Short mmCIF file of C-alpha atoms in Angstrom, two decimals:
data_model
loop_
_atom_site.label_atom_id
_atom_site.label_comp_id
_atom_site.label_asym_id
_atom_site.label_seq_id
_atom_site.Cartn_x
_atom_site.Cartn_y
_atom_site.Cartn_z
CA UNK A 112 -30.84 -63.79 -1.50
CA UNK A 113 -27.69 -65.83 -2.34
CA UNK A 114 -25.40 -65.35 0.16
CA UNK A 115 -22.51 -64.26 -2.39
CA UNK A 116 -24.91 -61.37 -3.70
CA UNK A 117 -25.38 -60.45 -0.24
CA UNK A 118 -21.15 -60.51 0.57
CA UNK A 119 -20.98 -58.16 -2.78
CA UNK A 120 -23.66 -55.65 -2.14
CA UNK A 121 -21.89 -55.26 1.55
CA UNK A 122 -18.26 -54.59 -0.17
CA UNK A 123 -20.08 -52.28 -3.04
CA UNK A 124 -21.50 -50.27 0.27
CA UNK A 125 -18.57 -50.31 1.65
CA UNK A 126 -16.61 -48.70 -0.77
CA UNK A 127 -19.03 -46.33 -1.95
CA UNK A 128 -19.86 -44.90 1.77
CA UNK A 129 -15.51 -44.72 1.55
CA UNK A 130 -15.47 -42.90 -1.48
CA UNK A 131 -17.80 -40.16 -0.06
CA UNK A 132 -16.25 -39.70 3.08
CA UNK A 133 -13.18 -39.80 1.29
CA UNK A 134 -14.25 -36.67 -0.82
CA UNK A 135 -15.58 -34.67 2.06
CA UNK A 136 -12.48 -35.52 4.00
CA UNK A 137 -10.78 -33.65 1.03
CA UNK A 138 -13.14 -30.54 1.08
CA UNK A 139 -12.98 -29.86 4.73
CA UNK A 140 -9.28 -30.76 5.22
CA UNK A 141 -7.59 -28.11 2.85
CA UNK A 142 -5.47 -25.30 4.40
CA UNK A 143 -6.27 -22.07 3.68
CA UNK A 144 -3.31 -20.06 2.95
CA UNK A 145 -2.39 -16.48 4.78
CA UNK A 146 0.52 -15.58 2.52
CA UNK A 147 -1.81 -13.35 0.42
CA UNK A 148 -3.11 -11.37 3.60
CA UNK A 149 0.78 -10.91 5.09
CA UNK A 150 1.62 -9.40 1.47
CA UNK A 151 -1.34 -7.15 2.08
CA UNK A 152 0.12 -6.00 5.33
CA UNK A 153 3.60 -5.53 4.31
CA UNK A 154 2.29 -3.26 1.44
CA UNK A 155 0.23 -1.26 3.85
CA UNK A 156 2.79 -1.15 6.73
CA UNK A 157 5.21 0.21 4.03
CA UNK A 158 3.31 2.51 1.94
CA UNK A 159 2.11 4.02 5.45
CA UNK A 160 5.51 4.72 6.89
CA UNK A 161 6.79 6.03 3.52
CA UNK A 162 3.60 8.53 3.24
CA UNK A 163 3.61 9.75 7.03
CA UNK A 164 7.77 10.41 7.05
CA UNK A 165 6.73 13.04 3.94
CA UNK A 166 3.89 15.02 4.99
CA UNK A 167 3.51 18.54 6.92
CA UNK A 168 1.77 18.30 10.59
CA UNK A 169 0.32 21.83 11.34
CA UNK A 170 3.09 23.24 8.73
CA UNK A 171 6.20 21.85 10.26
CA UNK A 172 8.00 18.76 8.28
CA UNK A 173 7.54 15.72 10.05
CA UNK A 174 11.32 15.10 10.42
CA UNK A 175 11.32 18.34 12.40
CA UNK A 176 8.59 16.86 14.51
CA UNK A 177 10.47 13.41 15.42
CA UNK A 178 14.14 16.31 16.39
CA UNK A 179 11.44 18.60 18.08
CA UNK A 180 10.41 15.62 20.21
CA UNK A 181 13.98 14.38 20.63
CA UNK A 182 15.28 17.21 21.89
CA UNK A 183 12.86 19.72 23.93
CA UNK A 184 10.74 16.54 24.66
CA UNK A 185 7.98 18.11 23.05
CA UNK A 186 5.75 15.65 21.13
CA UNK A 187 2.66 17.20 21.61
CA UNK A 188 1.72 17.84 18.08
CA UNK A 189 2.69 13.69 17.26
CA UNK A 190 0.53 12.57 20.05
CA UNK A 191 -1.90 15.11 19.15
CA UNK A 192 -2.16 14.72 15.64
CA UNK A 193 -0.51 10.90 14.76
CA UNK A 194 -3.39 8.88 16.07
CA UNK A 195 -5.96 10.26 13.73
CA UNK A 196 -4.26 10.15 10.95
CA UNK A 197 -2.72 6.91 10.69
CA UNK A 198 -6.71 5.79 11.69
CA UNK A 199 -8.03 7.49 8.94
CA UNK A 200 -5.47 6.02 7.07
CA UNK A 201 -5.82 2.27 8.26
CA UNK A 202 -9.14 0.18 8.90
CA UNK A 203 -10.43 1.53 12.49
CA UNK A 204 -9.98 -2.21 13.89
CA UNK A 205 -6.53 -2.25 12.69
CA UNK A 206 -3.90 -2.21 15.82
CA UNK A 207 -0.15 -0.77 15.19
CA UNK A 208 2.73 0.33 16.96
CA UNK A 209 4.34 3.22 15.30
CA UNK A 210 8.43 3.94 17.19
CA UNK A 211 10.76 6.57 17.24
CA UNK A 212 14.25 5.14 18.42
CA UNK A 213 17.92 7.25 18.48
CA UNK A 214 20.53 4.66 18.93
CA UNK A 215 18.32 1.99 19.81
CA UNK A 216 16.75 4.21 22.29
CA UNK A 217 12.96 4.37 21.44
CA UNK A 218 11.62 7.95 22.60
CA UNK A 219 8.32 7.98 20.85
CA UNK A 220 5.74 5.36 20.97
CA UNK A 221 2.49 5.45 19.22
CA UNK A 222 0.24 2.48 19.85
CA UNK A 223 0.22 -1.11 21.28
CA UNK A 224 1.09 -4.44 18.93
CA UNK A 225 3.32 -7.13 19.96
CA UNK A 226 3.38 -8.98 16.72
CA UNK A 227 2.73 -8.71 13.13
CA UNK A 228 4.03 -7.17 9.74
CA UNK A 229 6.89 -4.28 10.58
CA UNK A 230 8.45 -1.59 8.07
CA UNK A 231 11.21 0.39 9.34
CA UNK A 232 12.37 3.81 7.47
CA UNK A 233 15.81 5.94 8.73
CA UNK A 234 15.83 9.73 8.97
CA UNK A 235 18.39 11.96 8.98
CA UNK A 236 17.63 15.44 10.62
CA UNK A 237 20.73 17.89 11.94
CA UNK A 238 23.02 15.54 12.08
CA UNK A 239 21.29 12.51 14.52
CA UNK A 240 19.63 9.44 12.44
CA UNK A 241 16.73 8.49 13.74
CA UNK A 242 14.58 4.95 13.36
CA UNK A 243 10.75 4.93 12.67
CA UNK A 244 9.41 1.79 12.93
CA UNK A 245 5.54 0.91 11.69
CA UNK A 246 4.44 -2.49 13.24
CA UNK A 247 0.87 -3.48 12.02
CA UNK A 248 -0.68 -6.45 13.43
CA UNK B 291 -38.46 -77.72 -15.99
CA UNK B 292 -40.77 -78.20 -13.02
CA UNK B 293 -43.24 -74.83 -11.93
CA UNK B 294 -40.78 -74.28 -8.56
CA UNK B 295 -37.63 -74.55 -10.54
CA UNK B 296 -39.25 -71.99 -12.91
CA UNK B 297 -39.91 -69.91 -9.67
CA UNK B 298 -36.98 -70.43 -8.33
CA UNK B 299 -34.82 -68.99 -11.16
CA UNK B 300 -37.40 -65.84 -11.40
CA UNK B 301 -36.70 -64.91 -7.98
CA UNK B 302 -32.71 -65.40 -8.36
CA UNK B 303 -32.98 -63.20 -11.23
CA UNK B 304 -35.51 -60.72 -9.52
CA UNK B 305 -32.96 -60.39 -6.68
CA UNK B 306 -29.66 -59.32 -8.95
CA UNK B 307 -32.04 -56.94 -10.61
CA UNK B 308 -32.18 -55.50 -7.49
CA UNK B 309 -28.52 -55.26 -6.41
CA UNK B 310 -27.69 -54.42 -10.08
CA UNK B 311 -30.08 -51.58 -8.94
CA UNK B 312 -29.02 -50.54 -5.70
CA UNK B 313 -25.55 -50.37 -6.57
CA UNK B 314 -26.23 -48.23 -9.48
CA UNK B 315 -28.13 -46.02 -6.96
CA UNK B 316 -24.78 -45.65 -5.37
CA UNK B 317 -22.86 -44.87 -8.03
CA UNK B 318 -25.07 -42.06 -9.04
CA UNK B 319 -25.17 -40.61 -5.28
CA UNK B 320 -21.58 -40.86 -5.39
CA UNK B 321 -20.66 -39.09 -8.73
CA UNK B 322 -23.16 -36.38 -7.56
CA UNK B 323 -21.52 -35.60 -4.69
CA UNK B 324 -18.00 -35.71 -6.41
CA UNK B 325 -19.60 -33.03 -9.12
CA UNK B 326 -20.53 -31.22 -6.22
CA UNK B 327 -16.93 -31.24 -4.56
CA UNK B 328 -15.29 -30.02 -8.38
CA UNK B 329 -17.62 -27.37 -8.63
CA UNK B 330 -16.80 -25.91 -5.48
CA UNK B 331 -13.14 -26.53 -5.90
CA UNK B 332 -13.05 -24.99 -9.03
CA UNK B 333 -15.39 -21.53 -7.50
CA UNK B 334 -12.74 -21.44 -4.65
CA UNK B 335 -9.96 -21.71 -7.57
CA UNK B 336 -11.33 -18.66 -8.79
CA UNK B 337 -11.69 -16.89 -5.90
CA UNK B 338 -8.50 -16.91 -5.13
CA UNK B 339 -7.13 -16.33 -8.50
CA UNK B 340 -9.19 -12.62 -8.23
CA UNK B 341 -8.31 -12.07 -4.94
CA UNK B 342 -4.62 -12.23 -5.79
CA UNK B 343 -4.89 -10.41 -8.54
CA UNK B 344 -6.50 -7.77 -6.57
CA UNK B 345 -3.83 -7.74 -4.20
CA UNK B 346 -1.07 -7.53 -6.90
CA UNK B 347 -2.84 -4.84 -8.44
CA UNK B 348 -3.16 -2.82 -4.62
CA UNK B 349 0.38 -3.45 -4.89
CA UNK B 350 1.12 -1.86 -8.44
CA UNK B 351 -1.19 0.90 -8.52
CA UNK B 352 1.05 3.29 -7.21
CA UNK B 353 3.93 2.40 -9.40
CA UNK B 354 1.45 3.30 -12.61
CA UNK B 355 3.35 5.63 -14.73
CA UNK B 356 0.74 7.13 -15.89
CA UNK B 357 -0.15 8.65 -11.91
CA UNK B 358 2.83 7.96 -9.94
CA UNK B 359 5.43 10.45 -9.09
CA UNK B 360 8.88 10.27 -11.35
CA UNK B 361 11.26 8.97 -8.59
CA UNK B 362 9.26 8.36 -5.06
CA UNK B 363 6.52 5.85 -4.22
CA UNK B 364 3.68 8.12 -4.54
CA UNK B 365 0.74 9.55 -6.46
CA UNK B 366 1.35 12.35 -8.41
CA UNK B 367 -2.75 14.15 -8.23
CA UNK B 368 -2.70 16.35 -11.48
CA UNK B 369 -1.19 13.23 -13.37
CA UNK B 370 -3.98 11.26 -11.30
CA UNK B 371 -6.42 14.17 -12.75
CA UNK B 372 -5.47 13.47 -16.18
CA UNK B 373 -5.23 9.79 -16.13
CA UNK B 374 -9.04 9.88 -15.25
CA UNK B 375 -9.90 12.26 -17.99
CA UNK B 376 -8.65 10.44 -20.38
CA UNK B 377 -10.80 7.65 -19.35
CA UNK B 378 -8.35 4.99 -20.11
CA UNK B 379 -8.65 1.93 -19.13
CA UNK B 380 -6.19 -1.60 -18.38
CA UNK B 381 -7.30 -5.20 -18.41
CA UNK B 382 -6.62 -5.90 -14.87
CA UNK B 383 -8.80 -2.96 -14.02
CA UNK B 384 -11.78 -5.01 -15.70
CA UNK B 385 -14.66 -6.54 -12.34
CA UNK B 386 -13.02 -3.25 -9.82
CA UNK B 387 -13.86 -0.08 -8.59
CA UNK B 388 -10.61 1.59 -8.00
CA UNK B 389 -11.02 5.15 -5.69
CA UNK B 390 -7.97 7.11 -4.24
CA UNK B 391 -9.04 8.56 -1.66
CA UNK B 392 -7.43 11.99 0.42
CA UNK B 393 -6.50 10.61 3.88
CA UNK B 394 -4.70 13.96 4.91
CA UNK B 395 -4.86 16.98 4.81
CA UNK B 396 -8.51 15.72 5.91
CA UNK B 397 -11.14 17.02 3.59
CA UNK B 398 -14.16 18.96 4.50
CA UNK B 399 -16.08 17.97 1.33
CA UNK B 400 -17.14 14.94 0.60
CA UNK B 401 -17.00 15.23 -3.08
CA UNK B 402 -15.49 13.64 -6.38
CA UNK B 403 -12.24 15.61 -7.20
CA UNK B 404 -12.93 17.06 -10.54
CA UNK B 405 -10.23 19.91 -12.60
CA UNK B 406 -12.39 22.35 -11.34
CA UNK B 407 -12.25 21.75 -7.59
CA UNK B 408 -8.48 20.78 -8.08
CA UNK B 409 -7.75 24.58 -9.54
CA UNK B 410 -9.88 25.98 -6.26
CA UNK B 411 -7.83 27.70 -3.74
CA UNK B 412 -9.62 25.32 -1.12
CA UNK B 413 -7.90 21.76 -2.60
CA UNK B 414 -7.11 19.25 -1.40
CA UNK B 415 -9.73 20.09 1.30
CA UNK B 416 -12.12 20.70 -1.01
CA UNK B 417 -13.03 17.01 -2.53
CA UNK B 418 -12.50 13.51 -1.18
CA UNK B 419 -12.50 11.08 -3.83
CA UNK B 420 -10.66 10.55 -7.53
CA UNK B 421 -12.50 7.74 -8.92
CA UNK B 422 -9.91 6.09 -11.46
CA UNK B 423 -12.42 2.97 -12.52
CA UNK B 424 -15.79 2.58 -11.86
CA UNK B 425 -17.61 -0.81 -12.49
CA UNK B 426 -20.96 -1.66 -10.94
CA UNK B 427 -21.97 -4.22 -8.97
CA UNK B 428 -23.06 -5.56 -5.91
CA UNK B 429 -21.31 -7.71 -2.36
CA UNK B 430 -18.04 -6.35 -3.66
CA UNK B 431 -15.09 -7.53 -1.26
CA UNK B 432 -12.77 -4.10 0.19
CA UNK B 433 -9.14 -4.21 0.16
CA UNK B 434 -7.39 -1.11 0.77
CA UNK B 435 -3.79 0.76 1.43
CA UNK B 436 -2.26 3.21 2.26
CA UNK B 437 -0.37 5.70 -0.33
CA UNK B 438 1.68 9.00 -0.48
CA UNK B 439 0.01 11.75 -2.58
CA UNK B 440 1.46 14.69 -4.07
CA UNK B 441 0.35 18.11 -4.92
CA UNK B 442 2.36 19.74 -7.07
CA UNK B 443 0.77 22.89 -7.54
CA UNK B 444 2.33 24.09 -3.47
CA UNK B 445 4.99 21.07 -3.77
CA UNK B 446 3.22 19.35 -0.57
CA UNK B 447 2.30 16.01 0.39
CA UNK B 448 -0.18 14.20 1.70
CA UNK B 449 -2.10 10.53 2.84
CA UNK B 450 -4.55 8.79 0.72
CA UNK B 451 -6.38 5.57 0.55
CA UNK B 452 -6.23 3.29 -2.36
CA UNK B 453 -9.45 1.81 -2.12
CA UNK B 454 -10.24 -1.27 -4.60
CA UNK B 455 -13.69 -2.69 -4.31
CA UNK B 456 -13.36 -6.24 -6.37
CA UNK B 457 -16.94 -7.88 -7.60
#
């Protein structure tokens, strides 16, 4: 074979072999994107605090719960009854962190989650405001 | 034109037949494999586009006039109750199964909330699931939130699921 043909079929190889790795450089190297998934989380972390600061626990509003547990210490019925629900109300592999505060004093704590997605919902009961915060990792 | 120049010249020409050939051969291989790549670009494309619009739709669900309650961010069950009986139906429902489902009070039943259960003295406790859209089909992918229900018949609330199952 002339030695030219030979020079050309080397640079055609060349740039085809190029051209393919090229292409599955492209398909493996794209970034999936987690902004979908947060927005999923906020919604969830949201809806969940909204939903669990309206209901009844054992016939006593929740807001009279969280004062209960403020003042006579006596969470019992929370810790008692908080954990299954917001299970049954999340995926079971989901962690959270569900707080209580009074002037930046958290007295209630549900849960272990350093980071993720957080909702926060104020509560006014007998004159004291009090802070729930949902965290959902 | 003597027999070896003859030869000569057939051989030449035999050998760019060949590259002419080869090359072709990787031209081929290589739009293949780009058809390949733009088909799975486009699938992905797709993907995406549904599961966004299932996640906008998770989001919006519970703002539906037609269920939610008049000034809160909850589900209003007897307007959920009608809603299903009148079978209607929205475009962006179209490729989901859409199921609210009663969190808390936990139910004891697990059983599709009909009128009839919903007038018992035993509801919510009595049924599980309201089924707002039902579409079959099979691998669907599960996304799910949480959502504040309301019964207005003892002016109570409770926890459900939205649960949409996307195919």
């Amino acid at each position: 074979m002339k030695k030219a043909q030979t020079e050309i079929l080397g640079v055609v190889i060349i740039i085809a072999l190029l051209l393919v790795f090229g292409i599955f450089y492209l398909k493996f190297s794209s970034n999936t994107s987690t902004l979908i998934p947060e927005m999923r989380t906020n919604i969830q972390t949201n809806n969940l605090l909204q939903a669990l600061l309206k209901i009844n626990i054992n016939n006593e509003p929740f807001d009279s719960l969280i004062y209960k547990c403020y003042s006579k210490k006596d969470c019992s019925t929370l810790n008692k009854e908080l954990p299954k629900i917001i299970s049954l109300s999340l995926n079971n592999e989901t962690q959270y962190k569900f707080t209580i505060s009074e002037n930046n004093k958290a007295f209630f704590t549900l849960g272990s989650c350093s980071s993720g997605i957080t909702a926060n919902y104020p509560i006014s009961k007998n004159g004291l405001i009090f802070d729930t915060n949902m965290l959902i990792c | 034109m003597t027999a070896h120049q003859s030869t000569k010249a057939q051989l030449e020409m035999n050998e760019t037949i060949i590259v002419l050939f080869i090359v072709f051969i990787i031209l081929i291989i290589s739009i293949f494999f780009y058809y390949q790549y733009s088909i799975s670009n486009v699938k992905k494309t797709g993907e995406e586009t549904l599961t966004t619009s299932s996640s906008v739709l998770l989001s919006s669900i519970g703002s539906l006039p037609d269920i939610s309650c008049n000034k809160e961010n909850c589900i209003d069950t007897i307007k959920l109750l009608a809603f299903i009986n009148q079978n209607k139906d929205y475009p962006i429902f179209d490729k989901k199964t859409i199921t609210i489902e009663q969190v808390y009070p936990q139910p004891k039943l697990d059983k599709i909330c009909t009128p009839i259960l919903y007038n018992d003295v035993n509801f919510p406790t009595n049924c599980k699931k309201f089924i707002l859209h039902k579409n079959q089909g099979s691998n669907p992918k599960i996304i799910s939130t949480p959502i504040s229900l309301y019964y207005p018949q003892n002016k109570q609330y409770g926890i459900g699921k939205i649960i949409i199952e996307v195919y």
